[in-house]
Coordinates of C-alpha atoms in Angstrom, one line a residue:
X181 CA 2.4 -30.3 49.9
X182 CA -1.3 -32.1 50.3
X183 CA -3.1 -32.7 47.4
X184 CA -4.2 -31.0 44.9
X185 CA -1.4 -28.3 44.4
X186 CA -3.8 -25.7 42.7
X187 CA -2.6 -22.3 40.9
X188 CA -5.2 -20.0 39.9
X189 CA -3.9 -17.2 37.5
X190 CA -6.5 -13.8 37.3
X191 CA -7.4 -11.8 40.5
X192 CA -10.6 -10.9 39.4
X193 CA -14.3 -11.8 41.0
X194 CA -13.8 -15.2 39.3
X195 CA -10.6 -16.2 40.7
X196 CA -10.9 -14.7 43.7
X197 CA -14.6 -16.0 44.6
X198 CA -13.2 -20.2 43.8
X199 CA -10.4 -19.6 46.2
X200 CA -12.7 -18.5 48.6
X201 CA -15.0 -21.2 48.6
X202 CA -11.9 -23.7 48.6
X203 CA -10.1 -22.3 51.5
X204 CA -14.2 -22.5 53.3
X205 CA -14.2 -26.1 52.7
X206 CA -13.3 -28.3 55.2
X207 CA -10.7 -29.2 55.6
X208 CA -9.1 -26.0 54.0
X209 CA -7.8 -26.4 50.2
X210 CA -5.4 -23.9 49.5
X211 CA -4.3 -22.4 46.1
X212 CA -2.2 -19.3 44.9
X213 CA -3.4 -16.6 42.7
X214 CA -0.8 -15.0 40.3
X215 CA -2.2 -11.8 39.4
X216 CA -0.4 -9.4 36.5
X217 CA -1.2 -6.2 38.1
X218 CA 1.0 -4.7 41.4
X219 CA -1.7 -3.9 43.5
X220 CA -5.5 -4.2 43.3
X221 CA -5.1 0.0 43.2
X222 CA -3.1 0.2 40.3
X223 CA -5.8 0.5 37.5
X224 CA -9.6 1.5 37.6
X225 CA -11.5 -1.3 38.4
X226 CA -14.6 -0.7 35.7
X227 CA -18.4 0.4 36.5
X228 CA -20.9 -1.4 38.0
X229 CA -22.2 -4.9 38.0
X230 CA -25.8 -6.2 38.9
X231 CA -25.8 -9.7 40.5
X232 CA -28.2 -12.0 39.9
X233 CA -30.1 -14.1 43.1
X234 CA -29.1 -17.5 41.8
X235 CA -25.4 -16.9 40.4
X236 CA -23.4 -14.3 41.7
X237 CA -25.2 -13.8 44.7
X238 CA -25.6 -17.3 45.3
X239 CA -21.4 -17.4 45.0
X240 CA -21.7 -14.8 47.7
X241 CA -23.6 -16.2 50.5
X242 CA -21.7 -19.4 49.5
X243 CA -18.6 -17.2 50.3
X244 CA -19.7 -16.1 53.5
X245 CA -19.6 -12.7 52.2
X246 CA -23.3 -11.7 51.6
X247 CA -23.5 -9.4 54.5
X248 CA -20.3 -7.7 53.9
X249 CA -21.7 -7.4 49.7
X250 CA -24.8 -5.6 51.4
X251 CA -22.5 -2.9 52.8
X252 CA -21.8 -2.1 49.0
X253 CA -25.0 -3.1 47.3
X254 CA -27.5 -1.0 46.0
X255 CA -30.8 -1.6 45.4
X256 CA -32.3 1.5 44.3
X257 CA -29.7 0.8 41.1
X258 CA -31.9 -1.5 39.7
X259 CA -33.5 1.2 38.1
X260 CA -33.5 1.0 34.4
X261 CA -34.4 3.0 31.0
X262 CA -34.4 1.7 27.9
X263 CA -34.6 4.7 24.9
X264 CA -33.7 5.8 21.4
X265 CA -31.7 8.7 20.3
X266 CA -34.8 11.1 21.3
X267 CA -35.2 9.8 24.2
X268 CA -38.3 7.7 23.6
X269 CA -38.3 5.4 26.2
X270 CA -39.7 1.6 25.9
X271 CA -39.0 0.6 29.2
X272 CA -38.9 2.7 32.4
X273 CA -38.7 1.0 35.7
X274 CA -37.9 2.9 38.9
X275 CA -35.1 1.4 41.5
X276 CA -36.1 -0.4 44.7
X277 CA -35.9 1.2 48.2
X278 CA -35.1 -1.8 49.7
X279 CA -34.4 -5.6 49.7
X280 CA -37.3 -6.8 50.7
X281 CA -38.6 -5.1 47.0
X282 CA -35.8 -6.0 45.3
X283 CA -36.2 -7.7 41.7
X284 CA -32.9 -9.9 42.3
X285 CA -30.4 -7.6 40.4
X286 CA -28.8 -5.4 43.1
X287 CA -26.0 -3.2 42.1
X288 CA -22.4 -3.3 43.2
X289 CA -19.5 -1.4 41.9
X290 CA -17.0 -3.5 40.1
X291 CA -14.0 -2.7 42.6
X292 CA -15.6 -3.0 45.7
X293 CA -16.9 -6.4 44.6
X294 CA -13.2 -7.3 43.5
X295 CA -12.3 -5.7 46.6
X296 CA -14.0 -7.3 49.4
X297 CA -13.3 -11.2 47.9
X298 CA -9.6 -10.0 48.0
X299 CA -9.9 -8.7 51.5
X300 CA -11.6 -12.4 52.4
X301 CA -8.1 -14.5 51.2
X302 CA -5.5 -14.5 53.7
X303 CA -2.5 -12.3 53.3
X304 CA 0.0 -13.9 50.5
X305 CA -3.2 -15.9 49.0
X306 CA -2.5 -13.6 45.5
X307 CA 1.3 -12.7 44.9
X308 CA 0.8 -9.7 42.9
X309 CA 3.0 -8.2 40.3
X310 CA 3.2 -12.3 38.8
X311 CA 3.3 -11.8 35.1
X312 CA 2.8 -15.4 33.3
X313 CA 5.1 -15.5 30.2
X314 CA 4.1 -19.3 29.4
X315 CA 2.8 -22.9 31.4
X316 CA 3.5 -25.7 30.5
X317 CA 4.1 -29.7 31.1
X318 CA 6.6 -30.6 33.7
X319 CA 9.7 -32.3 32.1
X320 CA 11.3 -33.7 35.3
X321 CA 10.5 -36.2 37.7
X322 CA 9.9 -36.0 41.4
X323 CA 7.2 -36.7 44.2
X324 CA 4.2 -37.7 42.5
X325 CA 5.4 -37.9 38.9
X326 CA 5.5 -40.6 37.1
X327 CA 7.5 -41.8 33.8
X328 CA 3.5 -42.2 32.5
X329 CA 2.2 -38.9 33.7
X330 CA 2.5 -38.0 29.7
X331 CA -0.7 -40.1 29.6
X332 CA -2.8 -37.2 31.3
X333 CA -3.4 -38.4 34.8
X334 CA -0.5 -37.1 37.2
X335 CA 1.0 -34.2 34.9
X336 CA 2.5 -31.2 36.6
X337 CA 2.3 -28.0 35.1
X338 CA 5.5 -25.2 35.5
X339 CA 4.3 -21.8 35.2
X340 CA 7.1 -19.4 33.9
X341 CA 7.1 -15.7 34.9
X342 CA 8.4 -12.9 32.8
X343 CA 10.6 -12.3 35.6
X344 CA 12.5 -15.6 34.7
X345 CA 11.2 -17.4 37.8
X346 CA 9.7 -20.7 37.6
X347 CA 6.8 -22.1 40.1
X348 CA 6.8 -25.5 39.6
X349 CA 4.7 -28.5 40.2
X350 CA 1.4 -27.9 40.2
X351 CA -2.0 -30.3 39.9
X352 CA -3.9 -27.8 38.5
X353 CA -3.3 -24.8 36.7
X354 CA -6.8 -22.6 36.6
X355 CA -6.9 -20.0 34.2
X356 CA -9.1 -16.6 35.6
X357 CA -7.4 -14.9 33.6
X358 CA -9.9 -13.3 31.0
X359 CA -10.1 -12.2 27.3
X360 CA -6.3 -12.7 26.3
X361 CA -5.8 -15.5 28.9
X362 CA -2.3 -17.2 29.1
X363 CA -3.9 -20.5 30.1
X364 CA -6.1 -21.1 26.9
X365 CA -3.4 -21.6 24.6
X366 CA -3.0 -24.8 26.2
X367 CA -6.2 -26.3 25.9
X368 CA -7.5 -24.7 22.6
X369 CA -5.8 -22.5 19.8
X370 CA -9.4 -20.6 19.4
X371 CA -8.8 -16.9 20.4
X372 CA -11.2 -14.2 20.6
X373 CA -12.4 -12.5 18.0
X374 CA -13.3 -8.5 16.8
X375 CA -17.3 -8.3 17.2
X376 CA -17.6 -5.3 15.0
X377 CA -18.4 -2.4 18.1
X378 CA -16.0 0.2 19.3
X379 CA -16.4 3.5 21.4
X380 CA -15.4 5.0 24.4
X381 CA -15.5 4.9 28.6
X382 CA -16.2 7.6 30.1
X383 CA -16.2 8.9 33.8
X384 CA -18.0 11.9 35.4
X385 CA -17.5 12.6 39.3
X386 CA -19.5 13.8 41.7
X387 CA -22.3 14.2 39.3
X388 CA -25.7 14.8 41.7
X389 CA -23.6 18.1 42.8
X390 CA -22.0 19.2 39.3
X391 CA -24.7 18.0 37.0
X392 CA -28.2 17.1 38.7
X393 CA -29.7 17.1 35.3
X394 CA -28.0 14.2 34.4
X395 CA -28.1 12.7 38.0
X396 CA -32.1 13.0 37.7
X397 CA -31.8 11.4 34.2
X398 CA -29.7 8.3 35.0
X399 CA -31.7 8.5 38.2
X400 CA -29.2 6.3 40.3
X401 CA -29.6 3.5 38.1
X402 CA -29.0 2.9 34.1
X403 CA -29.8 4.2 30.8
X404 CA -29.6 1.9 27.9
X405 CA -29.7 4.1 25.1
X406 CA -29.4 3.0 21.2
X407 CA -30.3 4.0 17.2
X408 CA -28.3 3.5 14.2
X409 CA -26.1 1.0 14.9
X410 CA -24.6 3.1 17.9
X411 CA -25.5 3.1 21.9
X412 CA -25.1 5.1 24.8
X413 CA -25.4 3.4 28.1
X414 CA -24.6 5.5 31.8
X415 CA -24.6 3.9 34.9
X416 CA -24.6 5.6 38.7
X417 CA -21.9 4.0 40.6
X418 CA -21.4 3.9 44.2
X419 CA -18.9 6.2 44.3
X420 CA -21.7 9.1 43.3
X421 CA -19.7 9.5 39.6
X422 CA -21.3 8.0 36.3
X423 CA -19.7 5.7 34.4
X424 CA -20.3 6.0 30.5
X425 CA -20.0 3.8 27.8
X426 CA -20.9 4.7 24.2
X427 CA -20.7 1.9 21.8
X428 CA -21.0 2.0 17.5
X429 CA -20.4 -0.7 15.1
X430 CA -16.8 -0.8 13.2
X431 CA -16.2 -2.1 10.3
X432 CA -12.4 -2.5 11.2
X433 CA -10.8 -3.9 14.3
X434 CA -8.2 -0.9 13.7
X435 CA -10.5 1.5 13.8
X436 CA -8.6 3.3 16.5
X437 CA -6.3 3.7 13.8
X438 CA -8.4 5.0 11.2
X439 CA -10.8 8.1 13.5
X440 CA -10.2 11.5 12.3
X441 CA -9.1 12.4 16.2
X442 CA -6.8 11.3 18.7
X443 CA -7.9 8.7 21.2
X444 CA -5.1 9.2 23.4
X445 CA -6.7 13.4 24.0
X446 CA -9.7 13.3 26.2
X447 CA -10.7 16.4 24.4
X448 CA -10.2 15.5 21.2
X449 CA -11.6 12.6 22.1
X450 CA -14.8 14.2 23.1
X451 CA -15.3 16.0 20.5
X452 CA -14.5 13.3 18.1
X453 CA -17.7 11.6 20.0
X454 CA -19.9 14.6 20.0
X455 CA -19.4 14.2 16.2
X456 CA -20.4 10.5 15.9
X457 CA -23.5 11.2 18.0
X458 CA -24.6 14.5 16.5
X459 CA -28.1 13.6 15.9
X460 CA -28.8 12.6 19.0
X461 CA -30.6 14.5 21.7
X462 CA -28.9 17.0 23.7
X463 CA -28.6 15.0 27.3
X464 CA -26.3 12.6 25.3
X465 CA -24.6 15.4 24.3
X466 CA -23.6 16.4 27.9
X467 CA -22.9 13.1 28.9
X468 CA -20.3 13.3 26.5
X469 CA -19.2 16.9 27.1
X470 CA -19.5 16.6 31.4
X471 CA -17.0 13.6 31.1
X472 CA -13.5 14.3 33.6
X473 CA -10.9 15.6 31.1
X474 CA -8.7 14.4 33.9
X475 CA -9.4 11.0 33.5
X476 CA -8.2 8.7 31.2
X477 CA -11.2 8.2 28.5
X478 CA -10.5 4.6 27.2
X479 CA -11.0 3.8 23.8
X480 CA -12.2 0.4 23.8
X481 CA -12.9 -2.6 21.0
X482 CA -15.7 -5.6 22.0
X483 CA -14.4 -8.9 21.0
X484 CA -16.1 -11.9 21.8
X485 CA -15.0 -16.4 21.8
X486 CA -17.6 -18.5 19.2
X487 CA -20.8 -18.8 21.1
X488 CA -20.6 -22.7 21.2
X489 CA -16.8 -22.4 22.1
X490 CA -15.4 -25.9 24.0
X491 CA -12.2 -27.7 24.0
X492 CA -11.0 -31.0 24.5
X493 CA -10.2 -31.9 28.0
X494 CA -6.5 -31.6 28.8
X495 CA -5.9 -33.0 32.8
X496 CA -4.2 -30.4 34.5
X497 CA -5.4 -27.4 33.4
X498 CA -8.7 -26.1 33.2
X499 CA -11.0 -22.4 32.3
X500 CA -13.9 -20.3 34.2
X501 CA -15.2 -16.8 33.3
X502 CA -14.0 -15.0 30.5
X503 CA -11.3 -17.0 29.7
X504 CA -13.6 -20.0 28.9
X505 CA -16.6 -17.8 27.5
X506 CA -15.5 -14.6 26.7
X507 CA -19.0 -12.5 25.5
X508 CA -20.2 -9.1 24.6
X509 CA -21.8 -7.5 27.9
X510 CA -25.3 -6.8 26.4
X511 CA -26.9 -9.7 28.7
X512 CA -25.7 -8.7 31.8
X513 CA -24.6 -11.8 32.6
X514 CA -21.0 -12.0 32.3
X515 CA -19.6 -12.2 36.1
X516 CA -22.4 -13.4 37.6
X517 CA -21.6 -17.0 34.9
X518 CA -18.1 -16.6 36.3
X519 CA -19.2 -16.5 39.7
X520 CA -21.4 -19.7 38.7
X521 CA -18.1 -21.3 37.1
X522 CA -16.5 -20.6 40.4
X523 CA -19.2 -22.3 42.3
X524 CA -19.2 -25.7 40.4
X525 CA -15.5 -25.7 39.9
X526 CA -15.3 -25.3 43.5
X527 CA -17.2 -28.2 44.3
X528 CA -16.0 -30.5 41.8
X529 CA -12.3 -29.7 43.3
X530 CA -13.4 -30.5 47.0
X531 CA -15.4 -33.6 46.3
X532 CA -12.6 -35.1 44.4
X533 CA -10.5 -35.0 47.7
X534 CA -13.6 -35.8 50.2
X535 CA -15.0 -38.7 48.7
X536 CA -12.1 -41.0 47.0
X537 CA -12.8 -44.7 47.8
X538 CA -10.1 -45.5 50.3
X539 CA -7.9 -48.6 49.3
X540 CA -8.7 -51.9 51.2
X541 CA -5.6 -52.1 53.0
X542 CA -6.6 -49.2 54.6
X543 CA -9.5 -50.5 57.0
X544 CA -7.2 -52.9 58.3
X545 CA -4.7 -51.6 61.7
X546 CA -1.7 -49.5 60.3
X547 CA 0.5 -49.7 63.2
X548 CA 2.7 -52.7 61.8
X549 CA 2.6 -51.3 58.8
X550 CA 6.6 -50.2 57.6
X551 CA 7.3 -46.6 56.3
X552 CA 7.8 -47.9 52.6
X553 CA 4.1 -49.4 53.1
X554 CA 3.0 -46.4 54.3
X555 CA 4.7 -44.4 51.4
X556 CA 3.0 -46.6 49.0
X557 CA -0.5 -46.3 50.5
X558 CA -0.3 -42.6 50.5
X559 CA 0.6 -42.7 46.6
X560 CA -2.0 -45.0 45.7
X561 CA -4.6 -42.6 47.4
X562 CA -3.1 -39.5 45.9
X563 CA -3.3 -41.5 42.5
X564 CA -6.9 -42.2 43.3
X565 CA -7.5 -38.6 43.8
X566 CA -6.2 -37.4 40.8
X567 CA -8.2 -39.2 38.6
X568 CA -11.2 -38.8 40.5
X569 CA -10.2 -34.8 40.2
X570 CA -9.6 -35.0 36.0
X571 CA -12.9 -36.9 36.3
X572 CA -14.7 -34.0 38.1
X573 CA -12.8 -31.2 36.3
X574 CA -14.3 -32.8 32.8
X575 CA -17.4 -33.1 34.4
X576 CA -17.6 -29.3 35.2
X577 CA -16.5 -28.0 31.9
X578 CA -19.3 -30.1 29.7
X579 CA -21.9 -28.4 32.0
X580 CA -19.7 -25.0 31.5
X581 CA -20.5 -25.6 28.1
X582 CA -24.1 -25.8 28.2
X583 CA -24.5 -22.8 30.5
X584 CA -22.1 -20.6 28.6
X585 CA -23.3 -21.7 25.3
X586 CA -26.4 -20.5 26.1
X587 CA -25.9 -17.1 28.3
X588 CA -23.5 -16.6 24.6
X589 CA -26.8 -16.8 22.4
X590 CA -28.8 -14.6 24.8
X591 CA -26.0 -11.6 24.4
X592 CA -25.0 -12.4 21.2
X593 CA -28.9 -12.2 20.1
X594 CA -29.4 -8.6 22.0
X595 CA -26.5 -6.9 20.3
X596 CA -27.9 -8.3 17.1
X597 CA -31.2 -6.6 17.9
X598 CA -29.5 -3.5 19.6
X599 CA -26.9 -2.6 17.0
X600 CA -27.3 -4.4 13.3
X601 CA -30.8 -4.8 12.9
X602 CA -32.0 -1.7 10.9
X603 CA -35.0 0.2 13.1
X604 CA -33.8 -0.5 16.6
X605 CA -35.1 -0.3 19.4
X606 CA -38.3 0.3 17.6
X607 CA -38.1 -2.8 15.4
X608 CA -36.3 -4.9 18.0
X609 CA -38.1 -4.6 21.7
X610 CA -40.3 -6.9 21.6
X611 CA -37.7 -10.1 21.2
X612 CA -35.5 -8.1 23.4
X613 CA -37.6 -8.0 26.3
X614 CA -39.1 -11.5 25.7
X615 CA -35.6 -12.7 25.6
X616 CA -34.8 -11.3 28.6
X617 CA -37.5 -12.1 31.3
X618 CA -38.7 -15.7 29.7
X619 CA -34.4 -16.7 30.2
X620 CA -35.8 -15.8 34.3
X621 CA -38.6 -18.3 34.2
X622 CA -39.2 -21.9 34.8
X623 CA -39.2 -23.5 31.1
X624 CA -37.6 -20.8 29.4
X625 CA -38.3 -22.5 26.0
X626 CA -42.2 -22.3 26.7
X627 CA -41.9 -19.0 28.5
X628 CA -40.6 -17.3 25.7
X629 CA -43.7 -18.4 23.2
X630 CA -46.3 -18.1 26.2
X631 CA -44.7 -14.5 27.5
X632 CA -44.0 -12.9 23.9
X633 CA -47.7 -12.6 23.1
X634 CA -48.3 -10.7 25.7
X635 CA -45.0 -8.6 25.4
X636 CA -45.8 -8.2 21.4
X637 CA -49.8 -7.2 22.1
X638 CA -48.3 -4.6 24.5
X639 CA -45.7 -2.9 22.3
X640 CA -47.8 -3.5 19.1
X641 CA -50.5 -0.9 20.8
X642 CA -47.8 1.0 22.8
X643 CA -46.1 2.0 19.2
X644 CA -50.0 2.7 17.6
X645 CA -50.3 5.6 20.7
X646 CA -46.5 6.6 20.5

């Protein structure tokens, strides 16, 4: 098989998008996905995702896919609330009619992002159903391995199924795999941690039709609702049904263990919520009580990797997306960095197979040249390639680094502000919203200073009227 033998484990927008942009390169580099689930139909695929003009929808059009995402895309989703428990409302910006208007955040449900990268691989790319049970160092030798691969450059890497098969031999083993990743353990023993917020997901179909109240309030965008140490966020997906997600602070990472009602009854589950939330204004209320009773409502815990999480390089296997960064969502920022992963792993991958100095021999005529010479030429190339691969591969995780480390402080700093700082919204805003648009600026550092007197003069006479 020509070089590099890649495996990429996780079928999801991060996976999916780097073996696009590998099999676009020219020529071709191929890679198989092992993905844990059947079929891409045998779980819900989440909410909704808003992509951001120079990540994930830069991934896109790098993908050859940014006409087929516009199919999906919404614009008029960028519309956004931010409010209390009574519904005071610090920010209110209306959804674009178009893309020409757009502020470079279109929304796209989760699935048919997931869905129409899948539907760009060719048939057979992802072998579904391929749970990994371990990966790990290849302990014979054959083609390409070497009695001093142990050294680093030249390992293979076996992946191990649960069903007791073994795919052996790879280059590079790529882990896409997300928060409990099966690939991390091999580079790092760090694994994610409890961030302190649990709640509940919650689904409610055809809403414009059943409930236009709440249709009007979420007005085809989101709501970003929090007080007390607890949120309430809905989102309008594509589908014309709301995805809800209500979030409060835990003091226990078994708190599913320790509620008063049974997660595993929607209705007990509702009311259990209604309960938390009492004091909140009645259209959070009946975002709770509208929820499908018929749908699974998920209880769910946030846990997040250290903000400045790294690893030592290890040659042969590498991380992008959550399994290299894993964060809280309250940045927004989470697949469009995994998209951006993608992007850079991508082209670190092709250009260590594109431009590998070529051995001398080589410009002179191979026609006398005997098969054993030939052999040996091919392996010192392929040897030349690997390192300049492990080369490129360390390269893009020390810039992964940076840009994670830093997307990790942004969310990291809003749920801070959002759910254990005593006061929010009211006593938060202003470093929320700075945060925000000053990361979307040219010198972000002097943005922020520059921007948050403005932002702090506005809310300072905003909260003397209101």
């Amino acid at each position: 098989m020509a070089f590099p033998k890649i495996a990429i484990i996780g079928a999801g927008p991060a996976g999916c998008t780097l073996t696009r942009l590998l099999l676009s390169s020219s020529p071709p580099i191929h890679a198989t996905i092992y993905e844990a689930d059947p079929s891409f139909t045998s779980r819900t695929q989440g909410g909704t995702l808003d992509l951001h003009t120079s990540t994930g929808l830069a991934a896109l059009k790098r993908c050859n896919l940014y006409d087929e995402f516009h199919k999906h895309a919404r614009f008029d989703g960028e519309a956004i609330v931010i409010c209390d428990k009574t519904v005071k409302k610090y920010v209110n910006m209306a959804g674009t009619t178009s893309e020409k208007d757009t502020r470079g955040r279109p929304e796209i449900d989760r699935g048919a992002l997931r869905g129409l990268l899948i539907d760009s691989l060719p048939e057979g790319t992802i072998r579904w159903g391929s749970m990994v049970a371990s990966i790990e160092e290849s302990k014979r030798l054959g083609e390409g391995i070497t009695a001093n691969a142990s050294r680093g450059i030249g390992v293979k890497m076996d992946i191990h199924l649960d069903n007791g098969s073994v795919e052996r031999d790879y280059d590079l083993v790529i882990g896409a795999d997300g928060a409990w990743s099966k690939v991390r353990p091999l580079i790092t023993s760090v694994q994610p941690f409890f961030a302190g917020l649990g709640g509940a997901d919650l689904y409610i179909s055809d809403v414009e039709a059943r409930y236009p109240d709440l249709y009007k309030f979420v007005n085809r965008g989101s709501v970003f609702a929090s007080s007390d140490g607890k949120g309430i966020s809905a989102q309008q997906k594509g589908d014309g049904s709301l995805v809800v997600y209500l979030s409060q602070t835990r003091t226990s990472r078994e708190w599913k263990n320790e509620v008063s009602y049974d997660i595993h009854s929607p209705k007990e589950m509702k009311q259990g919520l209604l309960a938390d939330f009492a004091d909140w204004d009645p259209i959070f209320h009946k975002l709770i009580q509208a929820a499908d009773e018929n749908e699974t409502i998920y209880a769910r815990s946030l846990y997040m990797l250290p903000v400045d999480h790294r690893w030592d390089h290890r040659p042969g296997v590498t991380l992008l997306g959550d399994a290299a960064h894993l964060m809280t969502p309250f940045a927004g920022e989470g697949v469009n960095l995994a998209m951006e992963d993608a992007m850079r792993l991508a082209d670190a991958i092709i250009t260590s197979t594109s431009s590998t100095t070529k051995p001398k021999s080589e410009s002179n005529s191979t026609s006398n040249m005997t098969e054993s010479e030939d052999n040996q030429l091919q392996q010192q190339q392929q040897q030349q390639q690997k390192h300049q691969l492990d080369k490129n591969i360390q390269s893009f995780e020390e810039n992964m680094f940076i840009r994670a480390s830093k997307t990790a402080k942004h969310t990291f700093a809003n749920m801070t502000d959002v759910f254990f700082t005593p006061g929010a919204p009211r006593s938060t805003i202003e470093r929320y919203i700075t945060r925000a648009v000053s990361d979307e600026l040219p010198f972000p550092n002097v943005a922020y200073y520059v921007l948050g007197a403005f932002v702090y003069t506005y809310f300072w006479i905003w909260k003397c009227i209101w």
